[in-house]
PDB file of C-alpha atoms in Angstrom:
ATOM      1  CA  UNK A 116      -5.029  15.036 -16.383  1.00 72.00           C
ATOM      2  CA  UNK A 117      -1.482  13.074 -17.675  1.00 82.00           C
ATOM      3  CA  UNK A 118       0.459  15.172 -15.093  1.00 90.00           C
ATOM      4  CA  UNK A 119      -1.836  14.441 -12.300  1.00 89.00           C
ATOM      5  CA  UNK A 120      -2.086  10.622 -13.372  1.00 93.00           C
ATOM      6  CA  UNK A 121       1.345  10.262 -13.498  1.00 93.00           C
ATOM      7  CA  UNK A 122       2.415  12.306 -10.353  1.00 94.00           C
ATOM      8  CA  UNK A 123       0.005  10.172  -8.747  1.00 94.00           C
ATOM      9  CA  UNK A 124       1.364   6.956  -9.689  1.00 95.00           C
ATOM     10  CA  UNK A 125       4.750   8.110  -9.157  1.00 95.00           C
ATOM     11  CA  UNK A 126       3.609   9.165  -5.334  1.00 93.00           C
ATOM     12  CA  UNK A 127       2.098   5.589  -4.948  1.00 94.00           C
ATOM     13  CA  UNK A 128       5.761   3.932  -6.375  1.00 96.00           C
ATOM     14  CA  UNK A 129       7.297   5.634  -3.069  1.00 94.00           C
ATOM     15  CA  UNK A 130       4.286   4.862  -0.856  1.00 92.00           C
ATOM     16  CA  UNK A 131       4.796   1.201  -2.008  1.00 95.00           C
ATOM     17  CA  UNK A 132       8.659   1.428  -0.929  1.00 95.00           C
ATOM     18  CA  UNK A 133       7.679   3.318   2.129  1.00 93.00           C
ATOM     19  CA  UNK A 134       5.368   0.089   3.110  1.00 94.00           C
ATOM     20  CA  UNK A 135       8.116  -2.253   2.808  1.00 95.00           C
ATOM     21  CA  UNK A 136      10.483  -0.386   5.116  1.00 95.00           C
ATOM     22  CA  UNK A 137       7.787   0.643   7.778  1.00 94.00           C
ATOM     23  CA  UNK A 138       7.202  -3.262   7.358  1.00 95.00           C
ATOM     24  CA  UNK A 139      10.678  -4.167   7.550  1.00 95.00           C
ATOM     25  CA  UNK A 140      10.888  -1.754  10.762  1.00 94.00           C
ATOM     26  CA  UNK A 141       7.622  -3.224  12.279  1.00 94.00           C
ATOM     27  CA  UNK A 142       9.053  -6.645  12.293  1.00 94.00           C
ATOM     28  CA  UNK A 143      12.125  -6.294  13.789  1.00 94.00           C
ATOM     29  CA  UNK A 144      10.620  -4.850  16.642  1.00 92.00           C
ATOM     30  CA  UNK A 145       7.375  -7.275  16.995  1.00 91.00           C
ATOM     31  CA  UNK A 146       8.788 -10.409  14.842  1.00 92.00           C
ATOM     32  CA  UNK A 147       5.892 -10.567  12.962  1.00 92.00           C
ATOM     33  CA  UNK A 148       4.215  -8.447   9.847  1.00 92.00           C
ATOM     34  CA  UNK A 149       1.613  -5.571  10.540  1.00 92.00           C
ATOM     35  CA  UNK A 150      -1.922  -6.908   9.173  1.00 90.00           C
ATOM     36  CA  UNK A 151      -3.238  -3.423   9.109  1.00 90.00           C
ATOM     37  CA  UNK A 152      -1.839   0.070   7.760  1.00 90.00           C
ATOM     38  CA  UNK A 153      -3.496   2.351  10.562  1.00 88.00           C
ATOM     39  CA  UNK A 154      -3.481   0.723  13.641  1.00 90.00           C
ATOM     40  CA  UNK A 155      -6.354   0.137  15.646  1.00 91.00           C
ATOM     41  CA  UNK A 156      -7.459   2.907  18.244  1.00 91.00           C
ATOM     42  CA  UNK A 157      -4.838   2.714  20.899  1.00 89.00           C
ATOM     43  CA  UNK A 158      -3.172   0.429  20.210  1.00 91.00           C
ATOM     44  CA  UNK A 159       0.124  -0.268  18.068  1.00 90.00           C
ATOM     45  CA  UNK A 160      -0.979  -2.835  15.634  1.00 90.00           C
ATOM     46  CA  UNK A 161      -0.191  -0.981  12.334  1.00 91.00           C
ATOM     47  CA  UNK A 162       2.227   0.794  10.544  1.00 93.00           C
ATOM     48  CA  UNK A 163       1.034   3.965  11.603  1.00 91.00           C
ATOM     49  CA  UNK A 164      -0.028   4.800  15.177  1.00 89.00           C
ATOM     50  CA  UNK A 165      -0.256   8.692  16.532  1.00 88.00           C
ATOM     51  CA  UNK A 166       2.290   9.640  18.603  1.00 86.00           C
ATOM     52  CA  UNK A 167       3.379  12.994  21.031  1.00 87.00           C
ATOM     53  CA  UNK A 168       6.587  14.238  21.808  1.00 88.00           C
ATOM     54  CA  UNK A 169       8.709  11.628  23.161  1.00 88.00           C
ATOM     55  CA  UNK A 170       6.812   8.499  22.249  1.00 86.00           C
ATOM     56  CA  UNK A 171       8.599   6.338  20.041  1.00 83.00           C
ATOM     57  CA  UNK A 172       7.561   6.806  16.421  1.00 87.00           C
ATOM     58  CA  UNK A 173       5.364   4.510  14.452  1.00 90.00           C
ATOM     59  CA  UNK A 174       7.090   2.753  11.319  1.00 92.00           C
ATOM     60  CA  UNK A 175       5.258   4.744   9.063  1.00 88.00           C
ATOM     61  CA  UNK A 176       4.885   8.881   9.666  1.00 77.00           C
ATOM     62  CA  UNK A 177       1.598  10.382   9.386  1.00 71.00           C
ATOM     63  CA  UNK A 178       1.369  11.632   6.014  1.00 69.00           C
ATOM     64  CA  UNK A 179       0.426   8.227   5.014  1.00 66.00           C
ATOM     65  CA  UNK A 180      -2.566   8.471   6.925  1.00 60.00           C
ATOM     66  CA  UNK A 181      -5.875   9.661   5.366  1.00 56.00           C
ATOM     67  CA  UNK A 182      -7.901  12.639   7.285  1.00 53.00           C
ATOM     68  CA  UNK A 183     -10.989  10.282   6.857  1.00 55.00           C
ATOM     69  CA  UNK A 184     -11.458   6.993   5.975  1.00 57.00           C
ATOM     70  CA  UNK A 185     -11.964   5.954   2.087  1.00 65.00           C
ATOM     71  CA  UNK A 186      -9.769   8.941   1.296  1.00 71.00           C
ATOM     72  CA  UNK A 187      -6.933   7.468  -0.595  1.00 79.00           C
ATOM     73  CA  UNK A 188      -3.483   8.821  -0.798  1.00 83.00           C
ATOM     74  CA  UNK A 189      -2.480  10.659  -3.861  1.00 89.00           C
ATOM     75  CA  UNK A 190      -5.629   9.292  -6.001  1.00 93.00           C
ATOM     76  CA  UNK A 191      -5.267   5.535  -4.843  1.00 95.00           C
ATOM     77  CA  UNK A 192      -6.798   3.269  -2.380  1.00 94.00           C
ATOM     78  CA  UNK A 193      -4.214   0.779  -0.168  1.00 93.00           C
ATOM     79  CA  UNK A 194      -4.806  -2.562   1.198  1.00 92.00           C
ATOM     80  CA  UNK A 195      -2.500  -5.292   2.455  1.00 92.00           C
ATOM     81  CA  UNK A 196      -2.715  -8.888   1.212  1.00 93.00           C
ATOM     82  CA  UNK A 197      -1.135 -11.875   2.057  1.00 88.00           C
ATOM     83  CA  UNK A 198       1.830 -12.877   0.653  1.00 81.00           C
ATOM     84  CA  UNK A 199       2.044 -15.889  -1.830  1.00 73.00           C
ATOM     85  CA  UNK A 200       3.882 -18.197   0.845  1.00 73.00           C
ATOM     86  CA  UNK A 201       2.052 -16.393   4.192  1.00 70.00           C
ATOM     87  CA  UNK A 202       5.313 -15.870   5.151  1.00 76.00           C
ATOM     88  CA  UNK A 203       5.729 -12.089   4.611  1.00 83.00           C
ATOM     89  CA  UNK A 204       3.848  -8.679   3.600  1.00 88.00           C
ATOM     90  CA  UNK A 205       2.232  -7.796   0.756  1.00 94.00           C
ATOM     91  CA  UNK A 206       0.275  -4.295  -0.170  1.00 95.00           C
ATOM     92  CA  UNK A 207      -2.357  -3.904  -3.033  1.00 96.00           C
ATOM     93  CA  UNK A 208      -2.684  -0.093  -4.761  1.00 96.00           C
ATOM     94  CA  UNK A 209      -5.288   0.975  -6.952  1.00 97.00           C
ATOM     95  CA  UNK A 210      -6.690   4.469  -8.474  1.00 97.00           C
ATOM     96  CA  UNK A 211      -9.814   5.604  -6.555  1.00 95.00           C
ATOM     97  CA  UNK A 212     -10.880   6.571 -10.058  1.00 95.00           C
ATOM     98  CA  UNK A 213      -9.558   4.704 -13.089  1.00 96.00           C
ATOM     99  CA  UNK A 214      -8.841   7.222 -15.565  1.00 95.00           C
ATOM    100  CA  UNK A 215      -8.823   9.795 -13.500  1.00 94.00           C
ATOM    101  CA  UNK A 216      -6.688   9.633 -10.565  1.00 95.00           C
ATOM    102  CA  UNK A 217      -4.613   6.706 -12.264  1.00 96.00           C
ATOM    103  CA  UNK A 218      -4.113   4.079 -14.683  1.00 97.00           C
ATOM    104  CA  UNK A 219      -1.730   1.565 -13.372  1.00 98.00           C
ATOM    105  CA  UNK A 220      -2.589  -0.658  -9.998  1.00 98.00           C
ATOM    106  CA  UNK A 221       0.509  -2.163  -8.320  1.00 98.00           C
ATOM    107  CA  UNK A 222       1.547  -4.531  -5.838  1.00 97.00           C
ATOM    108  CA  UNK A 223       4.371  -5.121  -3.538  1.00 96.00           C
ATOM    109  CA  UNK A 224       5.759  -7.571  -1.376  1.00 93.00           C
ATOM    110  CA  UNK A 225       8.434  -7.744   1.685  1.00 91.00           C
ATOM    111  CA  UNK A 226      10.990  -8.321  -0.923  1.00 92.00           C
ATOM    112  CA  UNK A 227      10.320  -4.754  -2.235  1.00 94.00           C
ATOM    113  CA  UNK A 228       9.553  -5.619  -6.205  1.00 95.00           C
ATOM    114  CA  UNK A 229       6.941  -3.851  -7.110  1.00 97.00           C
ATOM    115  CA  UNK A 230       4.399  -5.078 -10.134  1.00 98.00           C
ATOM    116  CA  UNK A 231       1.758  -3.033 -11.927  1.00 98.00           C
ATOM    117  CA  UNK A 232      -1.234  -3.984 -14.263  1.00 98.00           C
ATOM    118  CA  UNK A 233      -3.846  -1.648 -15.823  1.00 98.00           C
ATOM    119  CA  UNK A 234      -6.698  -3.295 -14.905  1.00 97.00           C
ATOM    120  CA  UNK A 235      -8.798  -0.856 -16.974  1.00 96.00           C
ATOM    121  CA  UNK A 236     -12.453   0.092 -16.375  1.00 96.00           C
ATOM    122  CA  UNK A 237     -12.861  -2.701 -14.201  1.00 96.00           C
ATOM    123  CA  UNK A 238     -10.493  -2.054 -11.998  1.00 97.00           C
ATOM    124  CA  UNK A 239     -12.506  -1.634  -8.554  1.00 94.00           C
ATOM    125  CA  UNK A 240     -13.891  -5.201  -9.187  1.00 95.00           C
ATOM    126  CA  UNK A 241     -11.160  -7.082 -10.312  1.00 96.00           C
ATOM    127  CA  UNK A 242      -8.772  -5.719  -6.573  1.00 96.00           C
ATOM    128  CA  UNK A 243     -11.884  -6.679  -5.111  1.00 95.00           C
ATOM    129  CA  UNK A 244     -10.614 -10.529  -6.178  1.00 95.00           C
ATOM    130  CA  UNK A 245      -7.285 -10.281  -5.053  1.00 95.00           C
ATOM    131  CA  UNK A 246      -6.389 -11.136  -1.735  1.00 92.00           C
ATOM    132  CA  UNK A 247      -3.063 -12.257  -2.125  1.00 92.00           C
ATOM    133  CA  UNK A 248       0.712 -11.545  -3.638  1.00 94.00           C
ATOM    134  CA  UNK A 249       0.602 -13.683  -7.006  1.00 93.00           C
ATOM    135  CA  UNK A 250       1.724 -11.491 -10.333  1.00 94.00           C
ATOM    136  CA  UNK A 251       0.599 -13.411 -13.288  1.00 94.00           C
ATOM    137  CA  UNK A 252       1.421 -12.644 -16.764  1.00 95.00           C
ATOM    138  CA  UNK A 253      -0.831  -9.336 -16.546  1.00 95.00           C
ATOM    139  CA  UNK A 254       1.187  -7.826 -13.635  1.00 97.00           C
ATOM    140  CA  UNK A 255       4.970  -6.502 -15.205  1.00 97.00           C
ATOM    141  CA  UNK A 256       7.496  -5.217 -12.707  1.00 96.00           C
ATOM    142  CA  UNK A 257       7.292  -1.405 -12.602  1.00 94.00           C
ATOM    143  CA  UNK A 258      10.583   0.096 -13.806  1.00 74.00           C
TER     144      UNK A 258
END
């Protein structure tokens, strides 16, 4: 269960760093931030769109995207959050099941720092309040 916990949360670290370049990417070619990670059927307003041969590929490549939705990637749920200032991008991660599929949430912004707190058992409830980038004193940056 340690292994699995902690390849999870390792997984998530690059996901998190993935996000801010696919973000990066996004807005240099729309000038603004992507508001969603799977874009809307369609259309291009995500990260991730599908593509065929020859189309120009979305910011972020498939593997981020779940089969279904509520899935989670590697054990944790994703959402994006405002940033403190509204001026940028900010994404929220958190273990499907605390305890089991990980310990630590974390939280990233445009400028690529990520934090992490262990919310503990109430974990689902407490993400549930957070809707934008503000660490407090409970969120450390991840090392």
């Amino acid at each position: 269960l340690t292994r699995t916990i902690g390849r999870n949360e390792l997984s998530t670290l690059q996901a998190m760093h993935a996000y801010v370049d696919a973000q990066q990417d996004y807005y240099l070619q729309n000038h603004r931030w992507a508001h969603r990670i799977i874009s809307s059927e369609g259309q291009k307003d995500g990260l991730y769109w599908p593509t065929k041969a020859g189309d120009v590929p979305s910011p972020l490549g498939p593997n981020f995207s779940p089969a279904a939705p509520d899935e989670g990637y590697h054990g944790y749920h994703f959402r994006i959050i405002s940033d403190n200032d509204g001026h940028g991008a900010a994404l929220l991660a958190w273990p499907m099941h605390y305890g089991e599929t990980g310990v630590m949430s974390f939280m990233v912004n445009q400028d690529d720092r990520i934090y992490q707190a262990d919310l503990g058992k109430e974990t689902e409830s407490k993400v549930q309040a957070i809707t934008r980038f503000a660490p407090d004193a409970q969120w450390q940056v991840a090392e």
